[in-house]
Short mmCIF file of C-alpha atoms and ligand atoms in Angstrom, two decimals:
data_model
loop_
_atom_site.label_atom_id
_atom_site.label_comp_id
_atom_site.label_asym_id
_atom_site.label_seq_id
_atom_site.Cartn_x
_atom_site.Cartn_y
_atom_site.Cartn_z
CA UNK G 1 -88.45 141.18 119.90
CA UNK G 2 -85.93 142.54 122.52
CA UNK G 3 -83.49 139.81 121.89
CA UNK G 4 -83.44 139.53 118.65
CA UNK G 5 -81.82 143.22 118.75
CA UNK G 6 -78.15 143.46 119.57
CA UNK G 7 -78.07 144.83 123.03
CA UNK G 8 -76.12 147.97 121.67
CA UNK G 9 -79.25 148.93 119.28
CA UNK G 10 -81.97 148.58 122.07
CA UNK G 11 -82.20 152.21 122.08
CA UNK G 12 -83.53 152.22 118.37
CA UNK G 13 -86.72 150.57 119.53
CA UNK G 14 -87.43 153.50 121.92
CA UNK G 15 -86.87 156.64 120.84
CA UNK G 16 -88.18 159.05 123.06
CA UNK G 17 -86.83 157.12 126.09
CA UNK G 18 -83.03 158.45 127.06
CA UNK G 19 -79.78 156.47 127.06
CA UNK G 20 -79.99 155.34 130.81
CA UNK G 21 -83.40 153.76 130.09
CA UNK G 22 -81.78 151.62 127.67
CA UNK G 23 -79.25 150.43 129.86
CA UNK G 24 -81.80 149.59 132.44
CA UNK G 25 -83.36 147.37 130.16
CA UNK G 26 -79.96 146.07 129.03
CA UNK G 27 -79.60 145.08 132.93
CA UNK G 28 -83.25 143.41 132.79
CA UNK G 29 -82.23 141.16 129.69
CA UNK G 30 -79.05 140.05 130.24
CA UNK G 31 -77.32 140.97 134.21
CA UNK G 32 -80.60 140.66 136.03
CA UNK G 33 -83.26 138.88 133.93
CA UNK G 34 -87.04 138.15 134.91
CA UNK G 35 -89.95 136.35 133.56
CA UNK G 36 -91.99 139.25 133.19
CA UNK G 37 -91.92 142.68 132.01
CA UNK G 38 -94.07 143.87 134.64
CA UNK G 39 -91.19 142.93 137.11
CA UNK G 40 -88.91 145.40 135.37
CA UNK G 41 -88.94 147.51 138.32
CA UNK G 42 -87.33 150.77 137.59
CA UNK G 43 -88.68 151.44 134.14
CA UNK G 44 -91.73 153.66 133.60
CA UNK G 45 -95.05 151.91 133.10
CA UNK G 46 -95.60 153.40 129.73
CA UNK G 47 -92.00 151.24 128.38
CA UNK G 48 -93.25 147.75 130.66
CA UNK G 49 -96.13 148.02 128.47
CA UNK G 50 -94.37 148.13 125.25
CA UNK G 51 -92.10 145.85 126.20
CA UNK G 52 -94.64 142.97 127.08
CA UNK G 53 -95.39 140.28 124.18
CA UNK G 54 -92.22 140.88 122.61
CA UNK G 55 -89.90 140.62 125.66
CA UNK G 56 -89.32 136.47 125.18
CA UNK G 57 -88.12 135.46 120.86
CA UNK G 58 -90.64 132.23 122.59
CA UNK G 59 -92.98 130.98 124.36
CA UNK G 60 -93.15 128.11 126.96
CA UNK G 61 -94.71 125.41 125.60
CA UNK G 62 -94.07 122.25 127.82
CA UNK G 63 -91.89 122.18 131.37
CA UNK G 64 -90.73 118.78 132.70
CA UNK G 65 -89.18 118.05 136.18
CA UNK G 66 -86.88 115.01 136.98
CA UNK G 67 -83.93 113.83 139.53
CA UNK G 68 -85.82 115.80 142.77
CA UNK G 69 -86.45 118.89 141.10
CA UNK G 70 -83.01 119.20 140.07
CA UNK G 71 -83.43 118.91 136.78
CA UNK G 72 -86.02 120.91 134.21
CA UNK G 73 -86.22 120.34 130.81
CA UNK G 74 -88.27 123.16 128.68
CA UNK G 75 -89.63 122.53 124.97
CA UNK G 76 -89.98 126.64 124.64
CA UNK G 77 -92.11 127.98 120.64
CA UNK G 78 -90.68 130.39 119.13
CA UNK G 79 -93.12 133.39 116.73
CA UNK G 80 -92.93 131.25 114.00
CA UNK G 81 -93.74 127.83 115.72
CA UNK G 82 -90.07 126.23 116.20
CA UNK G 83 -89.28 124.09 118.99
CA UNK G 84 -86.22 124.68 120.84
CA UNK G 85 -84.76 122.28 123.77
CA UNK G 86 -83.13 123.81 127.19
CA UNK G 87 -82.53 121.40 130.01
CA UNK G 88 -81.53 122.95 133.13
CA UNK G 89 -79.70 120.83 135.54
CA UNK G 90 -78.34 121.38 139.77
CA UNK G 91 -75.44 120.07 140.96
CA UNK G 92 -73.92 121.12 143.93
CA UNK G 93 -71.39 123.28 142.77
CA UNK G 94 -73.06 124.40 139.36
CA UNK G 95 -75.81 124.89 137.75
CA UNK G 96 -75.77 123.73 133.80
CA UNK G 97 -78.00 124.76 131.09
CA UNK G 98 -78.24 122.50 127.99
CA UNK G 99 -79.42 124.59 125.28
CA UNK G 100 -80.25 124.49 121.41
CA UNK G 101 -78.61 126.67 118.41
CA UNK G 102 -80.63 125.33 115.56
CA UNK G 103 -84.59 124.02 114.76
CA UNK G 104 -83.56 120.55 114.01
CA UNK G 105 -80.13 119.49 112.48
CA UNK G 106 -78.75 118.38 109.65
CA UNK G 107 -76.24 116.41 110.76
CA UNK G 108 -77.89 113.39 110.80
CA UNK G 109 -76.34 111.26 113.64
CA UNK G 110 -78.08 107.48 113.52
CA UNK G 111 -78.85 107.59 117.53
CA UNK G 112 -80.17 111.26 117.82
CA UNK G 113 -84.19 111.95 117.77
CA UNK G 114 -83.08 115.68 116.21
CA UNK G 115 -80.98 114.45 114.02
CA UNK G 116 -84.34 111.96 112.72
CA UNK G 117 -86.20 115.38 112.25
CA UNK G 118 -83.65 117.07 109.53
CA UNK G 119 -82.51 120.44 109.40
CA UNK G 120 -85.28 123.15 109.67
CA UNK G 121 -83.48 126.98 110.38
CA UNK G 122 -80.97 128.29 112.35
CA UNK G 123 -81.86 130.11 115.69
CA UNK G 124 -81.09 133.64 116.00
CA UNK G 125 -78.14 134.45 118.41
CA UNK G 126 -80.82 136.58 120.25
CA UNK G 127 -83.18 133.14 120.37
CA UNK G 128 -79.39 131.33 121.98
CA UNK G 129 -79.12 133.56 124.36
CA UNK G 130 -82.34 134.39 125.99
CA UNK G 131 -82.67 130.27 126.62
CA UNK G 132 -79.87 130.94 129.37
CA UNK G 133 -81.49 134.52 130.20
CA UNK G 134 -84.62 132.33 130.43
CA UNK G 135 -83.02 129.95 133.01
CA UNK G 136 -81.31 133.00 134.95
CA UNK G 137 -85.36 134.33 135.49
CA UNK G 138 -86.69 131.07 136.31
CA UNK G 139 -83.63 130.60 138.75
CA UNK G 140 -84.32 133.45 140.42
CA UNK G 141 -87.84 132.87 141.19
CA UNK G 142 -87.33 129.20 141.82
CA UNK G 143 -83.96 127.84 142.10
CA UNK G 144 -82.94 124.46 141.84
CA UNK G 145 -82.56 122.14 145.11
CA UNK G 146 -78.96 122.74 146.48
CA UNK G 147 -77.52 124.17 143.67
CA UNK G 148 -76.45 127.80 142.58
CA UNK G 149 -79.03 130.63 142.32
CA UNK G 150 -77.64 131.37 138.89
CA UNK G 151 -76.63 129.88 135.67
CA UNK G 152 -72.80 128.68 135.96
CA UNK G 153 -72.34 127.01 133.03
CA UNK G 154 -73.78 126.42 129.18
CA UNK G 155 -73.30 123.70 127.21
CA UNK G 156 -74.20 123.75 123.38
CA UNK G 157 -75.56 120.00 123.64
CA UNK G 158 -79.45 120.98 122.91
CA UNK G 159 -80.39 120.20 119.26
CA UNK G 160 -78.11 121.72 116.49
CA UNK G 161 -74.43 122.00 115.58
CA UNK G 162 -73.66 125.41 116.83
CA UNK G 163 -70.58 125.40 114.53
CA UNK G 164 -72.89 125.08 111.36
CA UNK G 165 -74.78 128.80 112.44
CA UNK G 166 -71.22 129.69 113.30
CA UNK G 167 -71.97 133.66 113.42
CA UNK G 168 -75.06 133.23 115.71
CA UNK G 169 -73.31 131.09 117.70
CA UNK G 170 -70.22 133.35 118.08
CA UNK G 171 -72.63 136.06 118.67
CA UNK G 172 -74.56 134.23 121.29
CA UNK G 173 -70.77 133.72 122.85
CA UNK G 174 -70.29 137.27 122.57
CA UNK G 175 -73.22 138.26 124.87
CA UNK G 176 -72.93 135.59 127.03
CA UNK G 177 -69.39 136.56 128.17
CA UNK G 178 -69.43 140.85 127.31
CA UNK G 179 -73.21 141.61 128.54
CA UNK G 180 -74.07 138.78 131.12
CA UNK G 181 -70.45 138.80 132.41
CA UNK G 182 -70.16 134.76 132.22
CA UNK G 183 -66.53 133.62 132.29
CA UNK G 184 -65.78 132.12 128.27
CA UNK G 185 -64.14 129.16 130.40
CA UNK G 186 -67.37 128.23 131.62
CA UNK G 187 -69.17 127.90 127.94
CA UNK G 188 -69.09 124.58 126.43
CA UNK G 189 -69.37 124.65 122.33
CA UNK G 190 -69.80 120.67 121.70
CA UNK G 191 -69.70 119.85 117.93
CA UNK G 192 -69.54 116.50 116.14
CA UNK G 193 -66.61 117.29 113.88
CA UNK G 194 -67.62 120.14 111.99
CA UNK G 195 -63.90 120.97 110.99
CA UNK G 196 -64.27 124.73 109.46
CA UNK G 197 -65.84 125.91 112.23
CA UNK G 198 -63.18 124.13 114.95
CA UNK G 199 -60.60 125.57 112.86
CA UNK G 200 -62.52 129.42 112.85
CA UNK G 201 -63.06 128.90 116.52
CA UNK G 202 -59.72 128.50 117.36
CA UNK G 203 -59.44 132.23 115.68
CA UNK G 204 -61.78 133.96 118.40
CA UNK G 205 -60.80 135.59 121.71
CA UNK G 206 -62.73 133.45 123.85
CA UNK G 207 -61.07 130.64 125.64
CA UNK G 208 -64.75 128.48 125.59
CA UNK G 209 -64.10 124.69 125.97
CA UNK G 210 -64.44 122.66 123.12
CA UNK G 211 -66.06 119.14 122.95
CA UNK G 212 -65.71 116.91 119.57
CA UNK G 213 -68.26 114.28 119.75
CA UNK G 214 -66.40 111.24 118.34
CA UNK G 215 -68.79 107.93 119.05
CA UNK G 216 -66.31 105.94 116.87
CA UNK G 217 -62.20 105.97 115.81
CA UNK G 218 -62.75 103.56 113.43
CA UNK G 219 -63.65 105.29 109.95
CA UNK G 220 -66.38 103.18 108.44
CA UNK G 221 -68.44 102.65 112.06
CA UNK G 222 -67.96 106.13 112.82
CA UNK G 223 -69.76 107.05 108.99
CA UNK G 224 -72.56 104.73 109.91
CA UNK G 225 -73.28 106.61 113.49
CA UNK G 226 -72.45 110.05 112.85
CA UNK G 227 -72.32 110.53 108.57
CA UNK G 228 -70.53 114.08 108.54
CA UNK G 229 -67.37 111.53 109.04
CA UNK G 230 -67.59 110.84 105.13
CA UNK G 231 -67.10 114.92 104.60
CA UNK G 232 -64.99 115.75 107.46
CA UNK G 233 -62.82 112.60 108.27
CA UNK G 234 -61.99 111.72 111.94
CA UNK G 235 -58.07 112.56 111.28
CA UNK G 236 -59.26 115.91 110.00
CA UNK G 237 -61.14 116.17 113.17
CA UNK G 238 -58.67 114.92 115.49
CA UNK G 239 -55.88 117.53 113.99
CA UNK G 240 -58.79 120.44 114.65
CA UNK G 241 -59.07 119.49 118.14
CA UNK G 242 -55.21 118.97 118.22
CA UNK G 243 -54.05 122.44 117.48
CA UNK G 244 -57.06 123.68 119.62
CA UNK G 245 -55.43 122.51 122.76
CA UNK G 246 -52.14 123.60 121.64
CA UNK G 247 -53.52 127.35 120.59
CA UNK G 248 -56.05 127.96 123.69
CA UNK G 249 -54.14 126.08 126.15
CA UNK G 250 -57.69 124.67 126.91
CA UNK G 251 -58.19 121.00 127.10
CA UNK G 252 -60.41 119.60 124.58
CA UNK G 253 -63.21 116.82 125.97
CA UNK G 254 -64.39 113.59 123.73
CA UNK G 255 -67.98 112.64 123.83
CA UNK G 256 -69.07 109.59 123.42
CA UNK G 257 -72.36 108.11 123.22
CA UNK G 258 -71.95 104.69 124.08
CA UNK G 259 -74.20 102.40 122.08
CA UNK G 260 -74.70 98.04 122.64
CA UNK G 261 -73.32 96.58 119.35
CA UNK G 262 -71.93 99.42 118.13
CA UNK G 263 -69.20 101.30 119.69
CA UNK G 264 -68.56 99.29 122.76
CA UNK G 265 -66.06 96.83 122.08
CA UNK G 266 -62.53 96.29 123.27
CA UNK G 267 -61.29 97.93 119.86
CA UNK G 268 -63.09 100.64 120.25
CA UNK G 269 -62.14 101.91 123.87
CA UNK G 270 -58.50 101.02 123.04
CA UNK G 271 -58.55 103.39 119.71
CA UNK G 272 -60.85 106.40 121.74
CA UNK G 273 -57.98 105.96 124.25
CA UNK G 274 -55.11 106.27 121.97
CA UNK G 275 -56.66 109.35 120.59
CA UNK G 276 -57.44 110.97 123.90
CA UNK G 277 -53.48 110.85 125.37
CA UNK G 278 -52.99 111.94 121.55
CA UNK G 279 -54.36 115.37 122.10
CA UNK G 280 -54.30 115.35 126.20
CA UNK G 281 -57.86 115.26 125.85
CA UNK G 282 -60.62 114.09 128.92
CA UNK G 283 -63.13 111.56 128.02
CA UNK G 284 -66.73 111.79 128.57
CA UNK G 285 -68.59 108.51 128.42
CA UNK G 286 -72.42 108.74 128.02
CA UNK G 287 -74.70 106.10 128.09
CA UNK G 288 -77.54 105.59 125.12
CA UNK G 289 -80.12 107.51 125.93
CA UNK G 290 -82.49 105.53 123.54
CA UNK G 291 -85.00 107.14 121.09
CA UNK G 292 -88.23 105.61 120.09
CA UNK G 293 -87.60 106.04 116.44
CA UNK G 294 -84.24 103.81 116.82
CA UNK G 295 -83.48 100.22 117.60
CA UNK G 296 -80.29 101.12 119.67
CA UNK G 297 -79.85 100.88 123.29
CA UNK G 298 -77.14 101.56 125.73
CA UNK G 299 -74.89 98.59 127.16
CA UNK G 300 -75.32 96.83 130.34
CA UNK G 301 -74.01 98.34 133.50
CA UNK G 302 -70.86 95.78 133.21
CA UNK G 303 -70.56 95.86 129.66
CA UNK G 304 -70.24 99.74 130.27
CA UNK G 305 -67.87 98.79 133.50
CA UNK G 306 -65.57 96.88 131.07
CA UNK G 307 -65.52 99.77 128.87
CA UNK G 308 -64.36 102.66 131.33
CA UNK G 309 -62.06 99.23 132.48
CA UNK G 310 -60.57 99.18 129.68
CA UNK G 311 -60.13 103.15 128.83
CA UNK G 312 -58.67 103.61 132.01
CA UNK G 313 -55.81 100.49 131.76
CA UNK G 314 -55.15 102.42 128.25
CA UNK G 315 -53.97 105.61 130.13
CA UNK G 316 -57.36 107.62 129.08
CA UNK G 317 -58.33 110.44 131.64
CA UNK G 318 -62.61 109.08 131.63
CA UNK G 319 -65.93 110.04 133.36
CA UNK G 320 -68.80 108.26 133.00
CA UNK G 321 -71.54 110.62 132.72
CA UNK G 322 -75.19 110.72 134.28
CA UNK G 323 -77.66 111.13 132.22
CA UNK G 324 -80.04 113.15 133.87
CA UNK G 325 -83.83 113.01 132.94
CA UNK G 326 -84.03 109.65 131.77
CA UNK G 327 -87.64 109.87 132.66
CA UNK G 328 -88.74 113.10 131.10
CA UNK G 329 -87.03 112.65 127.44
CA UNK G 330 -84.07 114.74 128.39
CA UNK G 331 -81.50 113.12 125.72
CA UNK G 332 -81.67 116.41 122.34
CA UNK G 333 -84.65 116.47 120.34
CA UNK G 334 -86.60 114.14 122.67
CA UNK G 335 -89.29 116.43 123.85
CA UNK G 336 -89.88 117.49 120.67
CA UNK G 337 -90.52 114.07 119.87
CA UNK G 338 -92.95 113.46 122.58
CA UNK G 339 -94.64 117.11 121.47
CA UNK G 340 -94.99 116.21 117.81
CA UNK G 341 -95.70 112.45 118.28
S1 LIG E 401 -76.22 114.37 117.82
FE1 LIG E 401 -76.01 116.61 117.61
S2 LIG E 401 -75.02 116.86 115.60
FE2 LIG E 401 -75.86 114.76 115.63
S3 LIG E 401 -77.92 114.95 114.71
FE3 LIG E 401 -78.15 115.16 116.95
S4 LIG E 401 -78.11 117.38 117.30
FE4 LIG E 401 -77.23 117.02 115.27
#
């Protein structure tokens, strides 16, 4: 399994073959990737052929396409039969690629379909970062409508914390930014308040952006939608994400799912707002994306109007974001779902 070997031990797997053949390959993985071995131009037959089955840690198992073509969600197998989630969506100016750093999660969040499933291993950094060589091959053989050729920017929003597999995360960061050549500014590690690994994070070289999924400021609610609260408490997380924009100099984004009933009141927006001009942080609203194994549903379009309203009057710097693939199950764990159902 090519990926599954750090890039500076791909000569181990072939051993007659000299140093420059290696760094071919290296180029085929990571700078240039393609969907098939055989499309390895430059390397002799003899290594295509070796390479073949174990070039992808997966397999494609189901492809969806919603908004025009612009956006592609992939349920991909790995050897052992995991699932793992990549959505792939065009914009005009980027191109964003959703992916997945653990087979389930244990986190345990009330709203999310992963979350339902519980925790089954982490992925490999190798199995992280051939989802976004993945997208760079399918991108070049079919891009997205009106949107760049390549890969501009990853979010770690699939299923999974990535700060609970913190060193195949990290890793996975490493390759992204030392062998592909992305810029660490345009990595996104999204976690729901899994303090340790904020606080090791801050520690690395990498200026990636950092987004704490908060759903709730008010202790008790936020327990009920997202229960890691009850082991790392929201001031705990809030003082993580604190000193991260002070150390990196990078500003630190809030997530939050917004949820009818739950975390869409007055209160609520007021307290997210206080917190965001607290740590100069932007805030990302997202609408419920619902799953069939929950009751919960987004807001109304004014109920979610008076929310931004009211975030906005309280000084908060607020998108609302799209959710893209609405139709094809798009919102973490969601294909699985479908795959499993
Ligand atoms: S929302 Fe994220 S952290 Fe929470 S259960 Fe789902 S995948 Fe895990």
């Amino acid at each position: 399994m090519l990926y599954l070997t750090e890039p500076g031990r791909l000569g181990e797997l072939f051993p007659d073959e000299p140093k420059y053949r290696t760094d071919q390959l290296t180029e085929w993985l990571y700078t240039h990737p393609v969907l098939s071995a055989g499309s390895m131009t430059n390397l002799p037959l003899s290594m295509r052929e070796k390479i073949g089955s174990e070039h992808w840690p997966f397999s494609l198992d189901i492809e969806q396409s919603a908004d025009s073509g612009r956006t592609k969600k992939w349920l991909f197998r790995c050897t052992d039969g995991s699932p793992i989630e990549a959505v792939l969506m065009g914009y005009a100016t980027r191109t964003t690629l959703c992916i997945s750093s653990q087979v389930g999660c244990a986190m345990g969040c009330s709203f999310c379909a992963t979350g339902q499933f519980g925790f089954d291993r982490h992925l490999d950094a190798g199995e992280i970062v051939a989802q976004v060589a993945y997208a760079n091959a399918f991108l070049a053989e079919t891009p997205l409508p009106r949107s760049p050729e390549r890969v501009t920017n990853v979010v770690f929003m699939g299923m999974g914390e990535p700060l609970a597999n913190y060193g195949n995360t990290i890793e996975s960061i490493r390759r992204m930014t030392e062998t592909m050549g992305m810029s660490a500014r345009s990595i996104t590690v999204s976690t729901v308040g899994f303090v340790p690994g904020m606080r090791r994070l801050i520690e690395e070289p990498w200026p990636v952006n950092l987004a704490v999924s908060l759903h709730s400021t008010i202790p008790s609610e936020r327990s009920k939608l997202v229960p890691i609260n009850d082991r790392y408490p929201i001031a705990d997380v809030i003082d993580a994400a604190k000193d991260y924009y002070e150390t990196k100099g990078r500003r630190v984004s809030l997530e939050w799912t917004l949820i009818a009933g739950e975390n869409d009141s007055d209160e609520e927006a007021i307290g997210l707002a206080r917190v965001a001009r607290q740590i100069h942080a932007h805030v990302n609203v997202i609408p419920l994306n619902p799953t069939p194994l929950s009751n919960d549903v987004p807001p109304s379009h004014d109920h979610i109007r008076r929310f931004i309203g009211t975030l906005k009057r309280e000084g908060a710097n607020v998108t609302l974001r799209d959710t893209r693939g609405k139709d094809i199950d798009a919102a973490c764990g969601q294909l699985r779902l479908r795959s499993e159902a």
